[in-house]
Coordinates of C-alpha atoms and ligand atoms in Angstrom, one line a residue:
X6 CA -43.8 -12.9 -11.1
X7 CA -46.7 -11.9 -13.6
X8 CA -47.1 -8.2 -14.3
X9 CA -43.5 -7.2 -15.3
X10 CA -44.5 -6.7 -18.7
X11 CA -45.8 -3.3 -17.4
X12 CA -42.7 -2.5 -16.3
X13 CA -42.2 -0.2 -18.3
X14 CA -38.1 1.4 -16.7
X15 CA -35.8 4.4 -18.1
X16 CA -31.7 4.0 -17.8
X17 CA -30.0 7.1 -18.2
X18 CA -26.2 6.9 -19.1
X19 CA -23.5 9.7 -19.0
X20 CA -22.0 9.0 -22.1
X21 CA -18.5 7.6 -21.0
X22 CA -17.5 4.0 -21.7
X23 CA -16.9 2.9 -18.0
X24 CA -20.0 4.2 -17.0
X25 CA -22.3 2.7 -20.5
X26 CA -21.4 -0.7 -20.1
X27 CA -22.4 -1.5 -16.7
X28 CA -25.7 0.2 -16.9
X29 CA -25.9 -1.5 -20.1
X30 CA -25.7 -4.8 -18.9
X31 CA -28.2 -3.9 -15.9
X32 CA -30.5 -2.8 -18.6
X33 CA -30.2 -6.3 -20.1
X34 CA -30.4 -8.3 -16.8
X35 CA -33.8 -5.7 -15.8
X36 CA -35.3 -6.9 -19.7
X37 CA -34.0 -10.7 -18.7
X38 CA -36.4 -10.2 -15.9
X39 CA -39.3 -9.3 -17.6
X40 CA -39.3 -5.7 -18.2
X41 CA -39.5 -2.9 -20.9
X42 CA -36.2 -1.5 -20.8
X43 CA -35.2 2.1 -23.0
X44 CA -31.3 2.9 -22.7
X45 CA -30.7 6.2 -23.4
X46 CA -27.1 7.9 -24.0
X47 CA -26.1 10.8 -26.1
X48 CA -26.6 11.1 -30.1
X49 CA -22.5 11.6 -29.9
X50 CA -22.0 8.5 -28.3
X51 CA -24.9 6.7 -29.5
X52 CA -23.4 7.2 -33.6
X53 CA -20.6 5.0 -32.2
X54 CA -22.3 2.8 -30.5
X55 CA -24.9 2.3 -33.5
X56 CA -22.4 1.9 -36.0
X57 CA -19.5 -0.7 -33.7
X58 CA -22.5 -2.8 -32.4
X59 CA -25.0 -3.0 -35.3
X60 CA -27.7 -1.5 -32.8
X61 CA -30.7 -0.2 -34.5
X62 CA -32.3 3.1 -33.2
X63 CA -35.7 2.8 -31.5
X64 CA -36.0 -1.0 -32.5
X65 CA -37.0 -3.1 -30.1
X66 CA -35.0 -6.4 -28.9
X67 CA -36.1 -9.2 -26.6
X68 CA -34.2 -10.3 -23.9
X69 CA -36.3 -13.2 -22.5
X70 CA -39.6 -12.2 -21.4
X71 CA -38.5 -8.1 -21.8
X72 CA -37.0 -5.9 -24.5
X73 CA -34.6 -3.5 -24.4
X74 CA -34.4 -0.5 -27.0
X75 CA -31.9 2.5 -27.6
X76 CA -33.2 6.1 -27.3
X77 CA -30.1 8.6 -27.9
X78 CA -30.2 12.4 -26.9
X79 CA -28.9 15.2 -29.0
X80 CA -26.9 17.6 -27.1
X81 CA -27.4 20.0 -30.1
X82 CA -22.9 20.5 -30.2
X83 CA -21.1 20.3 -33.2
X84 CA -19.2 17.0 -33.0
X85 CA -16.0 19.3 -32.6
X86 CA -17.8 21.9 -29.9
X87 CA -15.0 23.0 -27.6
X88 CA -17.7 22.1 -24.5
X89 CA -16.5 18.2 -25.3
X90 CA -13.5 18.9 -24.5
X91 CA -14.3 20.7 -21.3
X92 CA -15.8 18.2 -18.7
X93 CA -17.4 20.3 -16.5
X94 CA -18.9 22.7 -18.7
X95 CA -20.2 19.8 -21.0
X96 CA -21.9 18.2 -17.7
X97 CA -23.9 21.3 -17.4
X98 CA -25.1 21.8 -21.0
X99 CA -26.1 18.0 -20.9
X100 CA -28.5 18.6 -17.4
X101 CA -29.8 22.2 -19.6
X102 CA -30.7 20.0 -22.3
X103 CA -31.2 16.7 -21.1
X104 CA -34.1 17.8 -18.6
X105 CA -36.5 19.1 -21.0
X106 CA -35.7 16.0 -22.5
X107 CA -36.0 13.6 -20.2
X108 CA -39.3 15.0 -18.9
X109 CA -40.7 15.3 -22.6
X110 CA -40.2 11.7 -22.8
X111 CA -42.1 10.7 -19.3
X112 CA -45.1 13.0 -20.6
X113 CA -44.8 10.9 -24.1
X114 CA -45.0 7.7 -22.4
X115 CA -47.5 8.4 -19.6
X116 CA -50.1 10.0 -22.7
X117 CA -49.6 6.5 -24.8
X118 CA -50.2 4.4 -22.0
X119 CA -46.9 3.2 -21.0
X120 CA -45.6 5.5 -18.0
X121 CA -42.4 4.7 -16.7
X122 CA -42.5 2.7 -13.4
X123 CA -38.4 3.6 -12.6
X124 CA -35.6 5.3 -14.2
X125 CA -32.5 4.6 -13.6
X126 CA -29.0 7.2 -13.5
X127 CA -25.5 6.6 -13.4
X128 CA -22.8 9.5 -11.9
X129 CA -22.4 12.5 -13.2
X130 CA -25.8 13.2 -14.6
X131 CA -27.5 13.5 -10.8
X132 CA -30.5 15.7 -11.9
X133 CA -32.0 12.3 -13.7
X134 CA -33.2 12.0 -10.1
X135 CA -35.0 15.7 -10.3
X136 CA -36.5 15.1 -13.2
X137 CA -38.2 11.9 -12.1
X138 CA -39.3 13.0 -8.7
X139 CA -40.9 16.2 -10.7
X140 CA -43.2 13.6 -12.1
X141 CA -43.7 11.3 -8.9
X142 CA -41.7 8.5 -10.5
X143 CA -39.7 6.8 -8.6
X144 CA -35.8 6.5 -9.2
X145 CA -32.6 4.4 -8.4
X146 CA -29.0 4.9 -9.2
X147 CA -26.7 2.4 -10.7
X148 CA -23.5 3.2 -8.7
X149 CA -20.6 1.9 -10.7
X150 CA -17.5 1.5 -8.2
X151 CA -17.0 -0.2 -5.1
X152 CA -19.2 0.2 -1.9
X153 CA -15.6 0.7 -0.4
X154 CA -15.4 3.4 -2.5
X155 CA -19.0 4.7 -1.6
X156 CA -18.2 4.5 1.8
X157 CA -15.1 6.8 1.5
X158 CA -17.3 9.2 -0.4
X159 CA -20.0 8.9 2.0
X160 CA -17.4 9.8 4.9
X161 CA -16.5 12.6 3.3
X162 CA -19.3 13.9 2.1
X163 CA -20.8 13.8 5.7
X164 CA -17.3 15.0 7.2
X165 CA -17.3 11.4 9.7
X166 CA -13.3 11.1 9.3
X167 CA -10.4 13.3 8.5
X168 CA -9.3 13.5 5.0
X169 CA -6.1 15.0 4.0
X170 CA -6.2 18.5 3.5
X171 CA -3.5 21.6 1.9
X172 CA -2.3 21.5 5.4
X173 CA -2.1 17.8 6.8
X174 CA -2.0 16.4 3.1
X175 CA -0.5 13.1 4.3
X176 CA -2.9 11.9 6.9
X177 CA -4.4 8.6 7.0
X178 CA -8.2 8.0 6.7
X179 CA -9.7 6.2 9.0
X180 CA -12.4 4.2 7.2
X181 CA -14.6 1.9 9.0
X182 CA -13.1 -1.6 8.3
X183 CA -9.6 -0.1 6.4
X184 CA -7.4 2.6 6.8
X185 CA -6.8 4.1 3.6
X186 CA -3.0 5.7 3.2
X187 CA -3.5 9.6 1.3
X188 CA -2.5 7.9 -1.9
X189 CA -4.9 5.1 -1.5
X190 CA -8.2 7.4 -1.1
X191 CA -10.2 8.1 -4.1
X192 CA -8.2 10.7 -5.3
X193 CA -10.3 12.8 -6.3
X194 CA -10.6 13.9 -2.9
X195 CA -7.1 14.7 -2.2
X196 CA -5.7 18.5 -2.3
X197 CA -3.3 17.4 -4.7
X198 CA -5.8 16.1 -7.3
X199 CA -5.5 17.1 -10.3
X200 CA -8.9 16.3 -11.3
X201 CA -10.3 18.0 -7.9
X202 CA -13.8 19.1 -9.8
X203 CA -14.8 15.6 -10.6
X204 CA -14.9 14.6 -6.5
X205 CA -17.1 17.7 -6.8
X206 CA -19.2 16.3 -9.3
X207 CA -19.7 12.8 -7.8
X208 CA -20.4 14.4 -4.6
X209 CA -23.2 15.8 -6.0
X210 CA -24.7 12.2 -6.2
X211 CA -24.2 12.2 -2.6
X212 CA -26.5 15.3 -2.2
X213 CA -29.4 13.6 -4.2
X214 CA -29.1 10.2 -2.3
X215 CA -32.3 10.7 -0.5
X216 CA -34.5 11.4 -3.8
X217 CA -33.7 7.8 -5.1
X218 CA -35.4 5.2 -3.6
X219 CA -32.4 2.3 -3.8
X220 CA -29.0 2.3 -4.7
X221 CA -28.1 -0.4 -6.4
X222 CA -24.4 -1.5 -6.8
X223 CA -21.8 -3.3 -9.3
X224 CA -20.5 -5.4 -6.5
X225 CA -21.5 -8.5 -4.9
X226 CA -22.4 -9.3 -1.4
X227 CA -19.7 -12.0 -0.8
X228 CA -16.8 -9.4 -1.9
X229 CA -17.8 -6.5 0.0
X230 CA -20.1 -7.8 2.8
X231 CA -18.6 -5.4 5.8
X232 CA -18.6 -2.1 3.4
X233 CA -22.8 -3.1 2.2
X234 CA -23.6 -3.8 5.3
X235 CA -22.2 -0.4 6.9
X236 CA -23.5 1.7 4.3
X237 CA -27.2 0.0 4.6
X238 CA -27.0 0.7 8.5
X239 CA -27.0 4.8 7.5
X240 CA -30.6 4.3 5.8
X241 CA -29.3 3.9 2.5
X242 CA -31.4 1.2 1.0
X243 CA -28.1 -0.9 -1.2
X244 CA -28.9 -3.8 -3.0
X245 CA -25.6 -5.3 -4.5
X246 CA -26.5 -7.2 -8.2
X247 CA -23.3 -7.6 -9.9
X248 CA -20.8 -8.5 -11.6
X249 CA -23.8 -7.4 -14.2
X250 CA -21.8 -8.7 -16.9
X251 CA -21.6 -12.2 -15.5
X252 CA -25.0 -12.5 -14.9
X253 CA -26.4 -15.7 -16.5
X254 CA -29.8 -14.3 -17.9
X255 CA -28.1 -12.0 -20.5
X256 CA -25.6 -14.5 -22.0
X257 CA -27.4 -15.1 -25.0
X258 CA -27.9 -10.8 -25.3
X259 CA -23.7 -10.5 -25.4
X260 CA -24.1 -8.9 -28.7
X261 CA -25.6 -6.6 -27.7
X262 CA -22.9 -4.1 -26.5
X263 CA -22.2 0.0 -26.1
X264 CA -18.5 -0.4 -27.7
X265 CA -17.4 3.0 -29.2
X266 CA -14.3 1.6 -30.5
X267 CA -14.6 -1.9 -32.8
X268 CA -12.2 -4.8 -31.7
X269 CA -9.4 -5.2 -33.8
X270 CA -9.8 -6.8 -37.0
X271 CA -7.6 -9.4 -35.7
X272 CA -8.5 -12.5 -34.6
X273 CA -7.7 -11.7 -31.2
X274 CA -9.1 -14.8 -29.7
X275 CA -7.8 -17.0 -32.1
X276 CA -4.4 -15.9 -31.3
X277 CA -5.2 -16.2 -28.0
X278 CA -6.1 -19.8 -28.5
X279 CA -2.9 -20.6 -30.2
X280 CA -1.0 -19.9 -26.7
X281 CA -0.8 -22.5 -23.7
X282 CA -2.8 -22.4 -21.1
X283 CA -2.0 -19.6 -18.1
X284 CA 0.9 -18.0 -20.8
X285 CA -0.3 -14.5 -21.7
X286 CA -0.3 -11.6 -19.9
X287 CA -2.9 -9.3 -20.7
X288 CA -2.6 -5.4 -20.7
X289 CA -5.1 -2.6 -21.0
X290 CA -5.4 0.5 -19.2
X291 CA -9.2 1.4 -20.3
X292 CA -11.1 3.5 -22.2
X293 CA -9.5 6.8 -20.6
X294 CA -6.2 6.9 -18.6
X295 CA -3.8 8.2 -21.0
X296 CA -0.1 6.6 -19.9
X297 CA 2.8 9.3 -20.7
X298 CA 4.7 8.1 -23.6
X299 CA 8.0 7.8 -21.3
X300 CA 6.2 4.8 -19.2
X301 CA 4.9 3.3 -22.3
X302 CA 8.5 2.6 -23.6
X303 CA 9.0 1.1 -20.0
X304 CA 6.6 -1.1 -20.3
X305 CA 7.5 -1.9 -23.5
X306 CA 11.1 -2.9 -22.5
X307 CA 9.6 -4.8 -19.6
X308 CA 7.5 -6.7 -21.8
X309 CA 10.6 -7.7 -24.3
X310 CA 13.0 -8.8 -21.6
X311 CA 10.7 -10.9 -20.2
X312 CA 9.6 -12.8 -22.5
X313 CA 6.4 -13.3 -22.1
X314 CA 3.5 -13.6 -24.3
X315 CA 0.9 -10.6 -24.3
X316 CA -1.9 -8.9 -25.6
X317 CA -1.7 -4.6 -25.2
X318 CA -4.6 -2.5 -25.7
X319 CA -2.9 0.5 -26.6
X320 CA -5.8 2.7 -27.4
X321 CA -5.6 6.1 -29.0
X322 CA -6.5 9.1 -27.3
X323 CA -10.2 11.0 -27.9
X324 CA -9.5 13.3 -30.3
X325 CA -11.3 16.0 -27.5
X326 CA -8.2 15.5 -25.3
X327 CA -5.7 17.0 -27.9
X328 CA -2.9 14.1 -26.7
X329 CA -0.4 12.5 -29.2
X330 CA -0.6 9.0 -29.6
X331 CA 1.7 6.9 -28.6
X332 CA 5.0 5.6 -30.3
X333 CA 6.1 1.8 -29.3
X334 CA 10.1 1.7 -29.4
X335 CA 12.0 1.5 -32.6
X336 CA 11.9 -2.4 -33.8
X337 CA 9.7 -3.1 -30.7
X338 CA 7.0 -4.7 -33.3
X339 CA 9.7 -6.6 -35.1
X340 CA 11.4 -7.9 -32.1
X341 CA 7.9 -9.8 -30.7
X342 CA 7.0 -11.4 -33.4
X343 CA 4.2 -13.6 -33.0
X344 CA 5.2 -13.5 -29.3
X345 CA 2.8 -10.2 -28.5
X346 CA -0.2 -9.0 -30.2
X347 CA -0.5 -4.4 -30.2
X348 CA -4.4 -3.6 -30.2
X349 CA -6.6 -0.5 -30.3
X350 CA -9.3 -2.2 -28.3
X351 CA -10.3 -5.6 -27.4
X352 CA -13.5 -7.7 -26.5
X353 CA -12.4 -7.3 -22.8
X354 CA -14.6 -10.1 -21.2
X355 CA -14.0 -12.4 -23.9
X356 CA -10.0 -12.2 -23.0
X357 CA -10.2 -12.1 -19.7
X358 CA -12.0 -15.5 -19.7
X359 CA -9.8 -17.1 -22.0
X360 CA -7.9 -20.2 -20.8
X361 CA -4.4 -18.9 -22.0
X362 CA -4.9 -15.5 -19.8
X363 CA -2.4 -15.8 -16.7
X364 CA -2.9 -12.1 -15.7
X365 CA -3.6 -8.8 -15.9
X366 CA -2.0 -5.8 -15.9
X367 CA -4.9 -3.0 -15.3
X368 CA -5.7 0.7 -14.6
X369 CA -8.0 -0.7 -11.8
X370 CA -11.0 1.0 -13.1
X371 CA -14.2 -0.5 -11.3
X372 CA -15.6 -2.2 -14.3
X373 CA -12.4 -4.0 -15.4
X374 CA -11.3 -4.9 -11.6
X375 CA -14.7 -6.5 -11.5
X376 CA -14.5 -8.6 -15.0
X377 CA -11.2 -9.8 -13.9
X378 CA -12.4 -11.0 -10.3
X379 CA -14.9 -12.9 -11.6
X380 CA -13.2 -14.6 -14.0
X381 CA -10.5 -15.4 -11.6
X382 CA -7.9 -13.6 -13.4
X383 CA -4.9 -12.4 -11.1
X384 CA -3.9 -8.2 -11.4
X385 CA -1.0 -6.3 -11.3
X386 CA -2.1 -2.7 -10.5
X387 CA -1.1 0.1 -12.3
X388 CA -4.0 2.8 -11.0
X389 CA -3.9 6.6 -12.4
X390 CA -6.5 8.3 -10.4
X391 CA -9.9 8.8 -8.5
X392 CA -11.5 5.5 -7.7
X393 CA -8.2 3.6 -9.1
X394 CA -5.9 4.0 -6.5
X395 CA -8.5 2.7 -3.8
X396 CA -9.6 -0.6 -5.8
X397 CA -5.5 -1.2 -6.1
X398 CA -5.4 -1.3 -2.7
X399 CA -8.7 -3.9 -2.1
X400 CA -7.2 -6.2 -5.0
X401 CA -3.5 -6.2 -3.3
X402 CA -4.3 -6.1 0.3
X403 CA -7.8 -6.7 1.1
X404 CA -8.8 -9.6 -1.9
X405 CA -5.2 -10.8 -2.8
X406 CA -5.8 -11.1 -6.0
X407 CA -2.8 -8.2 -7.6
X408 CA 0.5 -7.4 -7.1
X409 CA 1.3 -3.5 -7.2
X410 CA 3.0 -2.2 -9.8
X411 CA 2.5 1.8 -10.7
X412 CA 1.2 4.3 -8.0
X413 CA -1.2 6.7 -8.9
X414 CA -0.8 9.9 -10.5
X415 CA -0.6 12.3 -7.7
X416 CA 3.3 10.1 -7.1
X417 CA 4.3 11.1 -10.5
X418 CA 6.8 8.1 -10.4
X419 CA 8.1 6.1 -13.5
X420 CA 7.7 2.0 -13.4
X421 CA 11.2 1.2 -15.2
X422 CA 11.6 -2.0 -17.2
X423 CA 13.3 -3.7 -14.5
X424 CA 10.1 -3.2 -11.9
X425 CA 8.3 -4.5 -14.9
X426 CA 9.8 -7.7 -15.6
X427 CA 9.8 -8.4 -11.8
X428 CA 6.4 -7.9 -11.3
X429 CA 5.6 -10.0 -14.6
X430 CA 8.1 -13.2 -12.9
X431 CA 6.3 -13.0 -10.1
X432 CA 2.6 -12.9 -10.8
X433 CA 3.3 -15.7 -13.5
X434 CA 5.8 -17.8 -11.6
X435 CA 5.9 -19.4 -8.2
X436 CA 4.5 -19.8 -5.0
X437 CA 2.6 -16.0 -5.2
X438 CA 1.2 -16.7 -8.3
X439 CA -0.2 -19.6 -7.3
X440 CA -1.5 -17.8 -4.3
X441 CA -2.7 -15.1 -6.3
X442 CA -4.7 -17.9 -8.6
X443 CA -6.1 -19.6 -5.5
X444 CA -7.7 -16.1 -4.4
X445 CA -8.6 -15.5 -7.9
X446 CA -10.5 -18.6 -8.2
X447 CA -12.3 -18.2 -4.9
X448 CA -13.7 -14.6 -6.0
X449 CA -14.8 -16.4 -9.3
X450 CA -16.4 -19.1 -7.3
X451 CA -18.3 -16.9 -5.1
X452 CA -19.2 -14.2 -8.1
X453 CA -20.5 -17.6 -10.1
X454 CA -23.1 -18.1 -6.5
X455 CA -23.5 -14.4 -6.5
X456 CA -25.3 -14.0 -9.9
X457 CA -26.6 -18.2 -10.8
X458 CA -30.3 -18.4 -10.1
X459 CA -31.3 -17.4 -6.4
X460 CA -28.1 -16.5 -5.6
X461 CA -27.1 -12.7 -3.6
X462 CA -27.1 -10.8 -6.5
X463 CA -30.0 -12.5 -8.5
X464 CA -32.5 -12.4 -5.0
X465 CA -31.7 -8.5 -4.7
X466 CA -32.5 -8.2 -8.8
X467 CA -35.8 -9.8 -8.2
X468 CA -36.6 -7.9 -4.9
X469 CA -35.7 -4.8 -6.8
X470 CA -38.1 -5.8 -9.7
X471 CA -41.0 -6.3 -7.0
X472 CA -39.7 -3.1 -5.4
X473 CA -40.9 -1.2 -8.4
X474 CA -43.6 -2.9 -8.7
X475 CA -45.1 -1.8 -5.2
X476 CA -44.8 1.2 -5.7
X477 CA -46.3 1.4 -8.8
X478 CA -49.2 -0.1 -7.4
X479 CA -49.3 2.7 -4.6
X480 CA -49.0 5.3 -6.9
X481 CA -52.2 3.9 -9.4
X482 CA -54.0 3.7 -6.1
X483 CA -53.6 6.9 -4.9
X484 CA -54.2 8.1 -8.6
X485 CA -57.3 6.1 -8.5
X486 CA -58.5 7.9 -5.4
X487 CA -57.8 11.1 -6.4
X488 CA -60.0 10.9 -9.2
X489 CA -62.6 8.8 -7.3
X490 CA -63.5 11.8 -5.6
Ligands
UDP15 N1 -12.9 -2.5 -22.4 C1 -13.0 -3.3 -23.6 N2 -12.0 -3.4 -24.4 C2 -10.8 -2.8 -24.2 C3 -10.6 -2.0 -23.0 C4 -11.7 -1.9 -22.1 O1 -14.1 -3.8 -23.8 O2 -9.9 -2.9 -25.0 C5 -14.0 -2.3 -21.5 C6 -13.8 -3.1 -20.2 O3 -14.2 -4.4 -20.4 C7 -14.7 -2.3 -19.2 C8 -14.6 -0.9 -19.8 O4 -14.2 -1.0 -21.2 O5 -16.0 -2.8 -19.2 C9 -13.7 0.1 -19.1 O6 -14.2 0.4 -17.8 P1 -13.3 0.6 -16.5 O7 -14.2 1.0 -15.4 O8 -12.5 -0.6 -16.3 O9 -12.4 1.8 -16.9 P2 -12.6 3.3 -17.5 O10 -12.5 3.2 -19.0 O11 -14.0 3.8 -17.0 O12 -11.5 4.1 -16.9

């Protein structure tokens, strides 16, 4: 393509797990394609990071004809600043300083020759997209759940269906393509949220749309063809490039990871490889969603009278949230043996692709439903909130890949044991697990198209890549003239 080594582009990450490691893994498929890539999250996150991964500050890796490099931003809080604890108010002092810092570092790399062509946000830090237009550089977002998702967003946002409301809280929404029950709508926007102030917060994306030139999206065109097509009909310019981590160009960059947490010391995979094929179920829940201690022993029981063989990521809260850990059931450990394997944290896409995975039991965040799509790996939903409760629905109903097991918080219902070990029979035995594999596979197969050379997802990489490019060119020109006269 030839003059991608002047593509010089800027990722911006809130610093959250969920939303690191997909812009992450775009930055390494944008470096795989020839650019100059700098990541940038906070110092807070980034001590983690630097520390788990072995990632060097300001040193520059190549991914094959790019590099990618970390940048991290001090928020200037103690690590134990009562502001981390309080979301909202923490997203505010991180736009106060994270502008002036942002725009010190354009003016930086315009002065040595090597202005940014794009930079690229994720949710929750929208005025990325201010700062960038302040200095006439253009400016994509990385949108990290499902177009479905979007959609329902975008329909609320511009008030094109009913949503439930204090007064009709049980209505149906009628989405284009899927009616979504009240409990299967990003929760966020229901009136019995508890978390109603982060729909506010992503909604604020919504306001911004038209100051980014594309929006590009963890999804692939085969899964969500009706939903990208929709949403690129309202003048929304959506290029789906995922599943990012799947993408063939940045294999041989796996090491290079955003992890806060380091994998148990373990030998997970080796255990894992000392299991038959299709035997263990695996169990994690994320890098949030904290599980009340009740529902843990449920599980707990579930997983001990059915006897299967598992792997639980049972990881303890931030110490920001002020929750207890967890307690597993007296003798629990003893009575499992080598049977099940207890973790803090795992290397997620490295389990999910192993053989002896039959399936997992998730939270049904975005980046985990995707991992486990396409690696064909069947579900068994267990959602908490916002975004969670939707993508439950898509893997159960619309992509047959999950069976339901929890509801989402606003239910407040317990799971027991017994729900447990049914769920576990039947997405492990049978004629529905077999159905659920069958689906599971297809997704793989059509994720594998999706992202292998000139495939969906690749084409819309490359077009993006020229996108920027374009108007790069524009902008010199008009520079050019300016000055000419
Ligand atoms: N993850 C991991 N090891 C674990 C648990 C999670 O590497 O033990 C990764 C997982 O692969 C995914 C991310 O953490 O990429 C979690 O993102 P997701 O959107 O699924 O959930 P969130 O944490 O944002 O709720």
């Amino acid at each position: 393509m030839g003059s991608e080594a002047n593509t010089h582009i800027l990722l911006i990450s809130y610093p959250a797990q969920g939303h690191i490691n997909p812009l992450l893994r775009l930055a390494k498929c944008l470096a795989a394609k020839g650019a100059s890539v700098i990541f940038i999250t906070t110092e807070k996150a980034g001590k983690d990071i630097r520390t788990v991964n072995n990632i060097i500050e300001k040193s520059l890796t190549s991914i094959g004809d790019g590099s990618l490099t970390f940048e991290f931003l001090d928020d200037g809080l103690e690590d134990d600043h009562p502001l981390r604890g309080n979301l909202l108010g923490y997203i505010e002092h991180l736009k106060l300083v994270g502008k002036p810092f942002v725009s010190q570092m354009i003016k930086n790399h315009a002065d040595s020759n090597k202005p940014f062509s794009c930079i690229i946000n994720n949710p929750f830090v929208p005025w990325v997209c201010d700062v960038a237009d302040e200095h006439g550089i253009p400016s994509a977002l990385l949108w990290i759940q499902s177009t479905a998702v979007f959609s329902a967003y975008y329909n609320y946002f511009h008030k094109l269906v009913r949503f439930p409301s204090q007064t009709e809280p049980y209505i149906d929404v009628q989405l284009p393509f899927q009616v979504l029950k009240y409990n299967e709508i990003p929760d966020f926007l229901h009136p019995f949220s508890q978390f109603p102030f982060l729909g506010t917060l992503i909604l604020e994306q919504f306001k911004n749309l038209s100051k980014v030139f594309c929006v590009l999206v963890e999804t692939y065109e085969e899964l969500e063809h009706d939903f990208i097509d929709y949403i690129s009909k309202k003048t929304i310019f959506v290029r789906p490039i995922g599943p990012l981590f799947h993408n063939p160009n940045i294999k041989g960059a796996k090491n290079i990871r955003g992890d806060f947490v380091k994998s148990d010391d373990c030998n997970i995979i080796e255990w894992l490889s000392t299991k038959p094929k299709g035997s263990v179920v695996y169990i994690s829940f994320g890098s949030i969603v904290y599980i009340p201690q009740e529902q843990v022993n449920e599980i707990a029981y579930g997983l001990l009278d059915s006897q299967v063989s598992f792997l639980w990521v049972l990881k303890p809260p931030s110490e920001e949230l002020g929750l207890k850990e967890h307690n597993l059931p007296d003798g629990f450990l003893e009575g499992i043996s080598e049977r099940g394997k207890v973790v803090n944290w795992s290397p997620q896409e490295e389990v999910l692709a192993h053989p002896s995975v039959a399936c997992f039991i998730t939270h049904c965040g975005w980046n985990s439903s995707m991992e486990a799509l396409s690696l064909g790996v069947p579900m068994l939903t267990f959602p908490a909130w916002g975004d969670q409760v939707t993508n439950a629905k898509f893997l159960v109903d619309v992509f047959g890949v999950g069976i339901r097991l929890g509801y989402g918080m606003i239910e407040n219902k317990l799971v027991t044991r017994d729900e447990v070990k049914k769920c576990l029979l039947e997405a492990t035995t049978g004629e529905k697990a077999e159905e659920l594999k069958k689906n599971a596979m297809k997704w793989k197969k059509k994720a594998d198209e999706a992202v292998a050379i000139g495939g969906s997802s690749d084409r819309n990489l490359d077009e993006f890549m020229e996108d920027i490019q374009n108007r790069c060119n524009i902008f010199f020109e008009e520079v050019k003239l300016v000055h000419s006269n």
